[in-house]
């Protein structure tokens, strides 16, 4: 399918009004001309943890969120994007529960990675684990099989609990490929247009490697799943947090990629009032990207920004973010920290809060995102200029909840009264409608405390000018009659 070069929304199924039916009503009532690019609905499936990212199945919608009919209704007016966690499935899934009961006698046993699939004797070796990019203390969990009383250890890349709620799938297994095919066919039948391959970088487990983005094996899997998606007219978006060169390899192979470099780069631009790094970055980035400022996790730092930042400068920026109420996700493995010990994986915050709730600075940041080539995604908290939800962090003990506030219908209405929100909606409408955005992008020369970005197509153009000292943004553009118009963002 051909993706629309217009703005998308990212939201949880229950974050704008409480469920999918209300989400559809909110979209139709308040944002009918805003998210013409589509709606990324974060996992609406039955899940046992990680706010939807430990799914039991993709064949059902969690009843508390709604039904597939609700997804179809949203799909009538918007291209729908959903996540598929290709790396893992829930411990509570019927597949793993059957394995827990019967062990190797389960018909689903080959879905999972028992340790003997890696180490012949099934005994993990520390020298191999030391090379891996770990997301938890050890990359496996041990369970007792009900019928035999024997212990079985299976691979679990993610999960805060022990044993983990997220059980890795063996993508080498034909049984896993059959299961993924069943999920994709169901997506297609329900009108899903785009699938984000969440955690795809972790799918290959190979001793002697980091077990992250293992080449060339990962390409073999991606080629297979792309052929499947193409057959169903579904577009893929691989999600990989890694050194930017790995992202660029995916772009070279024709995949859409996430611009995980832009959020930090824009933050650095706004806080340090300098466009130097932004301009350097914009010179040679692939254009086939999804762009964002904020999301349900945090602003990526390591490893996404490795090679692009000086860790001493990054430490200063991170300290400013902490002063403004942010919290941090850290790299666990010593091998993957910077030489000087810098270990910030993500800065967790509302983007509006990290810019000191400064309307002009926030809109300037959003304007940069909307002018950079790619498909812009706006996270629902950012859409409503939401602030850090410190109360929810304290209540749950989960740092990411700082930027995951659920808005009631009343809170949505209140937020829409804010000047910054109305100005942002006007900016999004401009990005959706002006024809120059389908033309050629240019980074124009400017002083280091300014930003000048422009688009031209035929006899139309638009140009963004930002004074980084004041945070003020002005767009100059040709209107439908060819007249030159200026508007202050």
Coordinates of C-alpha atoms in Angstrom, one line a residue:
X1 CA 0.0 0.0 0.0
X2 CA 1.0 3.6 -0.4
X3 CA 1.4 5.4 2.9
X4 CA 0.0 8.9 3.1
X5 CA 2.5 11.7 3.6
X6 CA 0.4 13.2 6.4
X7 CA 0.4 13.3 10.2
X8 CA -0.4 10.2 12.3
X9 CA -1.5 9.8 15.9
X10 CA 0.0 7.4 18.4
X11 CA -2.3 6.4 21.3
X12 CA -3.1 3.6 23.6
X13 CA -6.6 2.2 23.0
X14 CA -7.8 3.6 26.4
X15 CA -5.9 6.9 26.6
X16 CA -8.3 9.2 24.9
X17 CA -11.7 8.6 26.6
X18 CA -11.3 5.1 27.9
X19 CA -11.8 2.6 25.0
X20 CA -11.7 2.2 21.3
X21 CA -15.3 3.2 20.7
X22 CA -14.7 6.5 22.6
X23 CA -11.4 6.9 20.8
X24 CA -13.2 6.8 17.4
X25 CA -15.8 9.3 18.7
X26 CA -13.1 11.7 19.9
X27 CA -11.3 11.4 16.5
X28 CA -14.5 12.2 14.6
X29 CA -15.5 15.0 16.9
X30 CA -12.2 16.8 17.5
X31 CA -9.6 15.6 15.0
X32 CA -11.4 14.6 11.8
X33 CA -9.0 16.7 9.7
X34 CA -5.9 16.2 11.9
X35 CA -4.7 12.6 11.6
X36 CA -5.0 12.0 7.9
X37 CA -1.9 9.8 7.9
X38 CA -3.4 7.2 10.2
X39 CA -3.7 6.1 13.8
X40 CA -1.1 4.0 15.6
X41 CA -3.1 2.1 18.2
X42 CA -0.6 0.8 20.8
X43 CA -1.4 -2.9 21.7
X44 CA -5.2 -3.3 22.2
X45 CA -4.9 -7.1 22.6
X46 CA -5.3 -9.2 25.7
X47 CA -2.0 -8.8 27.6
X48 CA -0.5 -9.9 30.9
X49 CA 1.8 -6.9 31.4
X50 CA 3.9 -4.0 30.1
X51 CA 0.8 -2.1 29.2
X52 CA -0.2 -4.3 26.3
X53 CA 3.3 -5.3 25.2
X54 CA 3.0 -8.8 26.6
X55 CA 0.1 -10.0 24.4
X56 CA -1.6 -13.4 24.9
X57 CA -2.8 -13.4 21.3
X58 CA -3.4 -11.1 18.3
X59 CA -6.6 -12.8 17.2
X60 CA -8.7 -10.9 19.9
X61 CA -9.1 -7.4 21.2
X62 CA -9.1 -7.1 25.0
X63 CA -12.8 -6.7 25.9
X64 CA -12.0 -3.8 28.2
X65 CA -10.8 -1.9 25.1
X66 CA -13.5 -3.1 22.7
X67 CA -13.7 -5.4 19.7
X68 CA -12.3 -5.8 16.2
X69 CA -15.5 -4.0 15.0
X70 CA -14.2 -0.9 16.8
X71 CA -10.9 -1.2 15.0
X72 CA -12.8 -1.5 11.7
X73 CA -14.8 1.6 12.5
X74 CA -11.6 3.6 13.1
X75 CA -10.2 2.1 9.9
X76 CA -13.1 3.6 7.8
X77 CA -11.6 7.0 8.2
X78 CA -7.9 6.3 9.1
X79 CA -5.2 3.9 8.1
X80 CA -4.7 1.8 11.3
X81 CA -1.2 0.8 12.5
X82 CA -0.8 -1.9 15.2
X83 CA 2.2 -3.6 16.8
X84 CA 3.3 -7.2 16.5
X85 CA 5.8 -8.2 19.1
X86 CA 7.7 -10.6 16.8
X87 CA 10.2 -11.4 19.6
X88 CA 7.9 -12.6 22.3
X89 CA 4.4 -13.6 23.5
X90 CA 2.8 -13.7 27.0
X91 CA 3.6 -16.3 29.6
X92 CA -0.2 -16.4 30.0
X93 CA -0.9 -17.2 26.4
X94 CA -2.6 -20.5 25.7
X95 CA 0.5 -21.6 23.8
X96 CA 2.9 -21.2 26.7
X97 CA 0.4 -22.4 29.3
X98 CA 0.2 -25.7 27.4
X99 CA 4.0 -25.8 27.4
X100 CA 4.0 -25.2 31.2
X101 CA 1.6 -28.1 31.6
X102 CA 3.2 -30.7 29.2
X103 CA 6.7 -29.5 28.6
X104 CA 8.4 -31.0 25.6
X105 CA 5.2 -33.0 25.0
X106 CA 3.2 -29.8 24.2
X107 CA 2.2 -29.3 20.6
X108 CA 3.5 -25.8 21.0
X109 CA 6.9 -26.7 22.5
X110 CA 8.8 -25.6 19.3
X111 CA 7.4 -22.1 19.5
X112 CA 9.8 -21.4 22.4
X113 CA 13.6 -21.3 22.8
X114 CA 14.6 -23.9 25.3
X115 CA 18.3 -23.4 26.2
X116 CA 19.4 -26.6 24.5
X117 CA 18.6 -24.9 21.2
X118 CA 21.6 -22.7 22.0
X119 CA 23.8 -24.7 24.3
X120 CA 24.0 -28.4 23.5
X121 CA 23.8 -29.5 27.1
X122 CA 21.2 -26.8 28.0
X123 CA 23.6 -25.1 30.4
X124 CA 24.1 -21.4 29.9
X125 CA 27.7 -20.2 29.8
X126 CA 28.5 -16.8 31.3
X127 CA 31.1 -15.9 28.7
X128 CA 28.4 -16.1 26.0
X129 CA 25.9 -14.1 28.1
X130 CA 28.6 -11.4 28.8
X131 CA 28.6 -10.6 25.0
X132 CA 24.9 -10.1 24.8
X133 CA 22.9 -6.8 24.9
X134 CA 20.9 -7.6 28.0
X135 CA 17.5 -6.1 28.9
X136 CA 17.3 -8.0 32.2
X137 CA 19.9 -9.6 34.5
X138 CA 19.8 -12.9 32.7
X139 CA 18.1 -13.6 29.3
X140 CA 16.1 -16.6 30.4
X141 CA 13.5 -17.7 32.9
X142 CA 13.1 -21.1 34.6
X143 CA 9.7 -22.8 35.0
X144 CA 8.5 -26.0 36.6
X145 CA 6.6 -28.3 34.2
X146 CA 3.3 -29.3 35.8
X147 CA 3.1 -32.9 34.6
X148 CA 6.7 -34.0 35.1
X149 CA 8.0 -31.7 37.9
X150 CA 11.0 -31.0 35.7
X151 CA 12.5 -27.6 35.4
X152 CA 12.7 -25.9 31.9
X153 CA 14.5 -22.7 31.1
X154 CA 13.4 -20.7 28.1
X155 CA 14.7 -17.5 26.6
X156 CA 13.1 -14.3 27.9
X157 CA 14.8 -11.1 26.5
X158 CA 12.4 -8.7 28.4
X159 CA 10.5 -8.6 31.6
X160 CA 10.8 -7.0 35.0
X161 CA 9.5 -10.0 36.9
X162 CA 11.2 -13.3 37.4
X163 CA 10.1 -15.5 35.8
X164 CA 9.3 -13.1 33.0
X165 CA 5.9 -12.4 31.5
X166 CA 7.3 -12.1 28.0
X167 CA 8.4 -15.4 26.5
X168 CA 10.6 -15.3 23.4
X169 CA 9.5 -17.0 20.2
X170 CA 11.8 -19.1 18.0
X171 CA 11.6 -17.4 14.6
X172 CA 13.6 -20.3 13.1
X173 CA 10.6 -22.6 13.8
X174 CA 8.1 -23.2 11.1
X175 CA 5.5 -23.3 13.9
X176 CA 6.3 -19.6 14.7
X177 CA 6.1 -18.7 11.0
X178 CA 2.7 -20.3 10.8
X179 CA 1.5 -18.5 13.9
X180 CA 2.8 -15.1 12.6
X181 CA 1.0 -15.8 9.3
X182 CA -2.2 -16.4 11.1
X183 CA -1.9 -13.1 13.0
X184 CA -1.1 -11.2 9.7
X185 CA -4.1 -12.7 7.9
X186 CA -6.3 -11.7 10.8
X187 CA -4.9 -8.1 10.7
X188 CA -5.7 -7.9 7.0
X189 CA -9.2 -9.2 7.5
X190 CA -9.8 -6.4 10.0
X191 CA -8.5 -3.6 7.9
X192 CA -5.1 -3.1 9.5
X193 CA -2.8 -1.2 7.0
X194 CA 0.5 -1.0 8.8
X195 CA 2.2 -3.3 11.2
X196 CA 5.1 -2.2 13.4
X197 CA 7.5 -5.1 14.1
X198 CA 8.2 -4.3 17.7
X199 CA 11.5 -5.6 19.2
X200 CA 12.5 -7.2 15.9
X201 CA 16.2 -6.5 16.7
X202 CA 16.2 -9.2 19.3
X203 CA 14.7 -12.1 17.4
X204 CA 18.0 -13.9 16.4
X205 CA 19.8 -15.7 19.2
X206 CA 23.3 -16.7 18.2
X207 CA 26.2 -17.5 20.6
X208 CA 29.2 -15.3 20.3
X209 CA 27.1 -12.3 19.3
X210 CA 25.2 -9.6 21.1
X211 CA 22.0 -11.4 20.2
X212 CA 20.9 -8.1 18.8
X213 CA 20.4 -7.4 15.1
X214 CA 22.4 -10.5 14.1
X215 CA 23.4 -10.3 10.5
X216 CA 22.7 -11.8 8.0
X217 CA 20.1 -13.9 9.8
X218 CA 17.8 -11.0 10.6
X219 CA 17.6 -10.1 6.9
X220 CA 16.4 -13.6 6.1
X221 CA 13.6 -13.2 8.6
X222 CA 12.7 -9.7 7.4
X223 CA 12.6 -10.8 3.8
X224 CA 10.3 -13.6 4.7
X225 CA 7.9 -11.4 6.7
X226 CA 8.0 -8.6 4.1
X227 CA 6.9 -11.1 1.5
X228 CA 4.0 -12.1 3.8
X229 CA 3.0 -8.5 4.4
X230 CA 3.2 -7.6 0.7
X231 CA 0.9 -10.4 -0.1
X232 CA -1.7 -8.9 2.2
X233 CA -1.1 -5.3 1.1
X234 CA 0.2 -4.4 4.6
X235 CA 3.2 -2.0 5.1
X236 CA 5.9 -2.8 7.6
X237 CA 7.7 -0.6 10.1
X238 CA 10.6 -2.4 11.8
X239 CA 11.3 -1.0 15.3
X240 CA 15.0 -1.1 16.1
X241 CA 16.7 0.9 18.9
X242 CA 20.4 0.7 18.0
X243 CA 23.3 2.6 16.5
X244 CA 21.9 4.7 13.6
X245 CA 24.0 2.8 11.0
X246 CA 21.8 -0.3 11.6
X247 CA 18.7 1.7 10.9
X248 CA 20.3 2.9 7.7
X249 CA 20.9 -0.7 6.7
X250 CA 17.2 -1.3 6.9
X251 CA 16.5 1.8 4.9
X252 CA 19.0 0.6 2.2
X253 CA 16.9 -2.6 2.0
X254 CA 13.8 -0.5 1.3
X255 CA 12.1 -0.6 4.7
X256 CA 10.5 2.3 6.5
X257 CA 12.5 3.1 9.6
X258 CA 12.0 5.1 12.8
X259 CA 13.8 8.4 13.1
X260 CA 15.0 7.8 16.7
X261 CA 17.7 10.4 16.3
X262 CA 15.4 13.4 15.8
X263 CA 13.8 13.6 19.3
X264 CA 17.1 14.1 21.1
X265 CA 18.5 16.2 18.3
X266 CA 15.5 18.6 18.5
X267 CA 15.7 18.7 22.3
X268 CA 19.4 19.6 22.1
X269 CA 18.6 22.3 19.5
X270 CA 16.0 23.9 21.6
X271 CA 17.8 23.7 25.0
X272 CA 21.2 24.7 23.7
X273 CA 19.7 27.2 21.2
X274 CA 22.0 25.9 18.4
X275 CA 21.0 24.3 15.0
X276 CA 24.6 23.0 14.3
X277 CA 23.9 19.4 15.2
X278 CA 20.5 19.4 13.6
X279 CA 21.9 20.7 10.3
X280 CA 24.7 18.1 10.4
X281 CA 22.1 15.4 10.9
X282 CA 19.7 16.6 8.2
X283 CA 22.4 16.5 5.5
X284 CA 22.4 12.8 4.9
X285 CA 19.6 11.0 6.7
X286 CA 17.3 8.6 4.8
X287 CA 14.0 10.3 3.9
X288 CA 11.8 7.1 4.2
X289 CA 11.3 7.5 8.0
X290 CA 8.6 7.9 10.6
X291 CA 9.4 10.9 12.7
X292 CA 8.4 11.6 16.3
X293 CA 9.3 13.7 19.3
X294 CA 7.6 11.8 22.1
X295 CA 6.3 8.3 22.6
X296 CA 5.1 5.7 25.2
X297 CA 8.7 4.9 26.2
X298 CA 11.1 7.9 26.2
X299 CA 13.5 10.0 24.2
X300 CA 16.2 7.6 22.8
X301 CA 19.8 8.3 23.9
X302 CA 21.9 5.1 24.0
X303 CA 22.5 3.2 21.7
X304 CA 20.5 5.3 19.1
X305 CA 22.7 8.4 19.5
X306 CA 26.1 6.6 19.8
X307 CA 28.6 8.3 17.6
X308 CA 26.5 11.4 17.3
X309 CA 26.8 12.9 20.8
X310 CA 29.6 13.8 23.1
X311 CA 28.8 12.1 26.4
X312 CA 30.0 15.1 28.5
X313 CA 27.6 17.4 26.6
X314 CA 24.9 14.7 26.8
X315 CA 25.3 14.5 30.6
X316 CA 24.7 18.2 30.9
X317 CA 21.5 17.9 28.7
X318 CA 20.3 15.0 30.7
X319 CA 20.9 16.9 34.0
X320 CA 18.7 19.7 32.7
X321 CA 16.0 17.2 31.8
X322 CA 16.2 15.8 35.4
X323 CA 15.9 19.3 36.8
X324 CA 12.7 19.6 34.8
X325 CA 11.2 16.4 36.3
X326 CA 12.3 13.7 33.9
X327 CA 13.4 10.2 34.9
X328 CA 15.8 7.9 33.2
X329 CA 16.0 4.4 31.8
X330 CA 19.5 3.1 32.0
X331 CA 21.7 0.6 30.0
X332 CA 22.2 -2.6 32.1
X333 CA 25.2 -4.2 30.5
X334 CA 28.6 -2.7 31.3
X335 CA 29.9 -3.6 27.9
X336 CA 27.3 -1.3 26.2
X337 CA 27.9 1.7 28.4
X338 CA 30.1 4.5 27.2
X339 CA 33.8 4.5 28.2
X340 CA 33.2 7.2 30.7
X341 CA 30.2 5.3 32.2
X342 CA 27.5 7.3 30.5
X343 CA 24.5 4.8 30.6
X344 CA 21.3 6.7 29.7
X345 CA 19.1 4.6 27.5
X346 CA 16.1 6.9 27.4
X347 CA 15.0 10.2 28.9
X348 CA 11.4 9.7 30.1
X349 CA 9.2 12.8 30.2
X350 CA 6.5 14.7 28.5
X351 CA 8.1 16.7 25.7
X352 CA 6.1 19.7 26.7
X353 CA 7.4 19.5 30.3
X354 CA 11.0 18.9 29.2
X355 CA 10.8 22.2 27.3
X356 CA 9.7 23.9 30.5
X357 CA 6.0 24.1 29.3
X358 CA 7.2 27.0 27.0
X359 CA 4.5 27.1 24.3
X360 CA 6.7 28.8 21.7
X361 CA 9.6 26.4 22.3
X362 CA 7.3 23.4 22.1
X363 CA 5.7 24.5 18.9
X364 CA 9.1 25.3 17.4
X365 CA 10.2 21.7 18.2
X366 CA 7.0 20.3 16.6
X367 CA 7.5 22.5 13.6
X368 CA 11.0 21.1 13.1
X369 CA 9.5 17.6 13.2
X370 CA 6.8 18.4 10.8
X371 CA 9.2 20.0 8.3
X372 CA 11.7 17.1 8.4
X373 CA 11.1 14.6 5.6
X374 CA 9.1 11.5 6.7
X375 CA 5.7 10.6 8.1
X376 CA 5.2 12.5 11.3
X377 CA 3.7 10.8 14.3
X378 CA 2.3 12.8 17.2
X379 CA 1.9 11.1 20.5
X380 CA -1.4 11.7 22.3
X381 CA 0.1 13.3 25.4
X382 CA 2.1 15.7 23.1
X383 CA -1.1 16.3 21.1
X384 CA -2.7 17.7 24.2
X385 CA 0.4 19.4 25.6
X386 CA 0.3 17.1 28.6
X387 CA 2.7 17.5 31.4
X388 CA 4.8 15.0 33.4
X389 CA 2.4 12.6 35.3
X390 CA 4.6 12.3 38.4
X391 CA 1.6 11.1 40.5
X392 CA 1.2 8.0 38.2
X393 CA 5.0 7.2 38.5
X394 CA 4.8 7.3 42.3
X395 CA 1.6 5.2 42.2
X396 CA 2.9 2.5 39.9
X397 CA 6.6 2.6 40.4
X398 CA 7.0 2.6 36.6
X399 CA 9.1 5.5 35.3
X400 CA 7.5 5.4 31.8
X401 CA 4.1 6.3 33.3
X402 CA 5.4 9.9 33.4
X403 CA 4.2 10.2 29.8
X404 CA 1.3 7.8 29.7
X405 CA -1.5 9.8 31.3
X406 CA -5.0 8.6 30.4
X407 CA -7.2 11.6 29.4
X408 CA -10.9 11.5 30.3
X409 CA -13.4 13.1 27.9
X410 CA -13.5 16.2 30.3
X411 CA -9.7 16.5 30.3
X412 CA -9.6 16.3 26.5
X413 CA -12.1 19.1 26.3
X414 CA -10.1 21.2 28.8
X415 CA -6.8 20.5 26.9
X416 CA -8.4 21.7 23.6
X417 CA -9.0 25.1 25.2
X418 CA -5.3 25.6 25.6
X419 CA -3.7 28.0 23.2
X420 CA -0.7 25.8 22.6
X421 CA -3.0 22.9 21.6
X422 CA -5.0 25.0 19.1
X423 CA -1.8 26.4 17.6
X424 CA -0.4 22.9 17.2
X425 CA -3.6 21.7 15.5
X426 CA -3.2 24.6 13.0
X427 CA 0.4 23.6 12.4
X428 CA -0.6 20.0 11.8
X429 CA -3.4 21.0 9.3
X430 CA -0.8 23.1 7.4
X431 CA 1.6 20.1 7.3
X432 CA -1.3 17.8 6.0
X433 CA -2.5 20.2 3.3
X434 CA 0.3 22.2 1.8
X435 CA 1.4 20.7 -1.6
X436 CA 5.0 21.7 -1.2
X437 CA 5.6 18.8 1.3
X438 CA 5.3 16.4 -1.6
X439 CA 8.2 18.1 -3.3
X440 CA 11.9 18.7 -2.6
X441 CA 13.3 19.4 0.9
X442 CA 16.0 22.0 1.5
X443 CA 18.1 22.9 4.6
X444 CA 18.8 26.6 4.1
X445 CA 21.9 28.3 5.4
X446 CA 21.3 30.2 8.6
X447 CA 23.1 31.5 11.7
X448 CA 23.7 28.8 14.4
X449 CA 20.9 30.2 16.6
X450 CA 18.3 29.9 13.8
X451 CA 16.6 27.2 11.8
X452 CA 15.6 27.5 8.2
X453 CA 13.9 24.6 6.5
X454 CA 12.0 24.7 3.2
X455 CA 10.0 22.7 0.7
X456 CA 9.4 23.4 -3.0
X457 CA 7.1 21.7 -5.5
X458 CA 6.5 23.2 -8.9
X459 CA 5.5 26.8 -8.2
X460 CA 4.6 26.3 -4.5
X461 CA 6.9 26.5 -1.5
X462 CA 6.9 26.8 2.3
X463 CA 9.7 27.8 4.6
X464 CA 10.1 27.5 8.3
X465 CA 12.1 30.1 10.2
X466 CA 12.9 29.7 13.9
X467 CA 14.7 32.2 16.1
X468 CA 16.1 29.8 18.7
X469 CA 16.8 32.6 21.2
X470 CA 13.1 33.6 21.4
X471 CA 11.6 30.3 20.3
X472 CA 9.4 32.1 17.9
X473 CA 8.6 30.3 14.6
X474 CA 7.3 31.8 11.4
X475 CA 6.2 30.0 8.3
X476 CA 6.2 31.7 4.9
X477 CA 4.3 30.0 2.1
X478 CA 2.5 30.3 -1.2
X479 CA -1.3 30.0 -0.9
X480 CA -3.7 28.6 -3.4
X481 CA -3.6 31.8 -5.4
X482 CA 0.2 31.8 -5.5
X483 CA 0.4 34.7 -3.1
X484 CA 3.1 34.7 -0.4
X485 CA 1.7 34.5 3.1
X486 CA 3.4 34.5 6.5
X487 CA 2.0 33.0 9.6
X488 CA 3.4 32.9 13.2
X489 CA 3.2 29.4 14.5

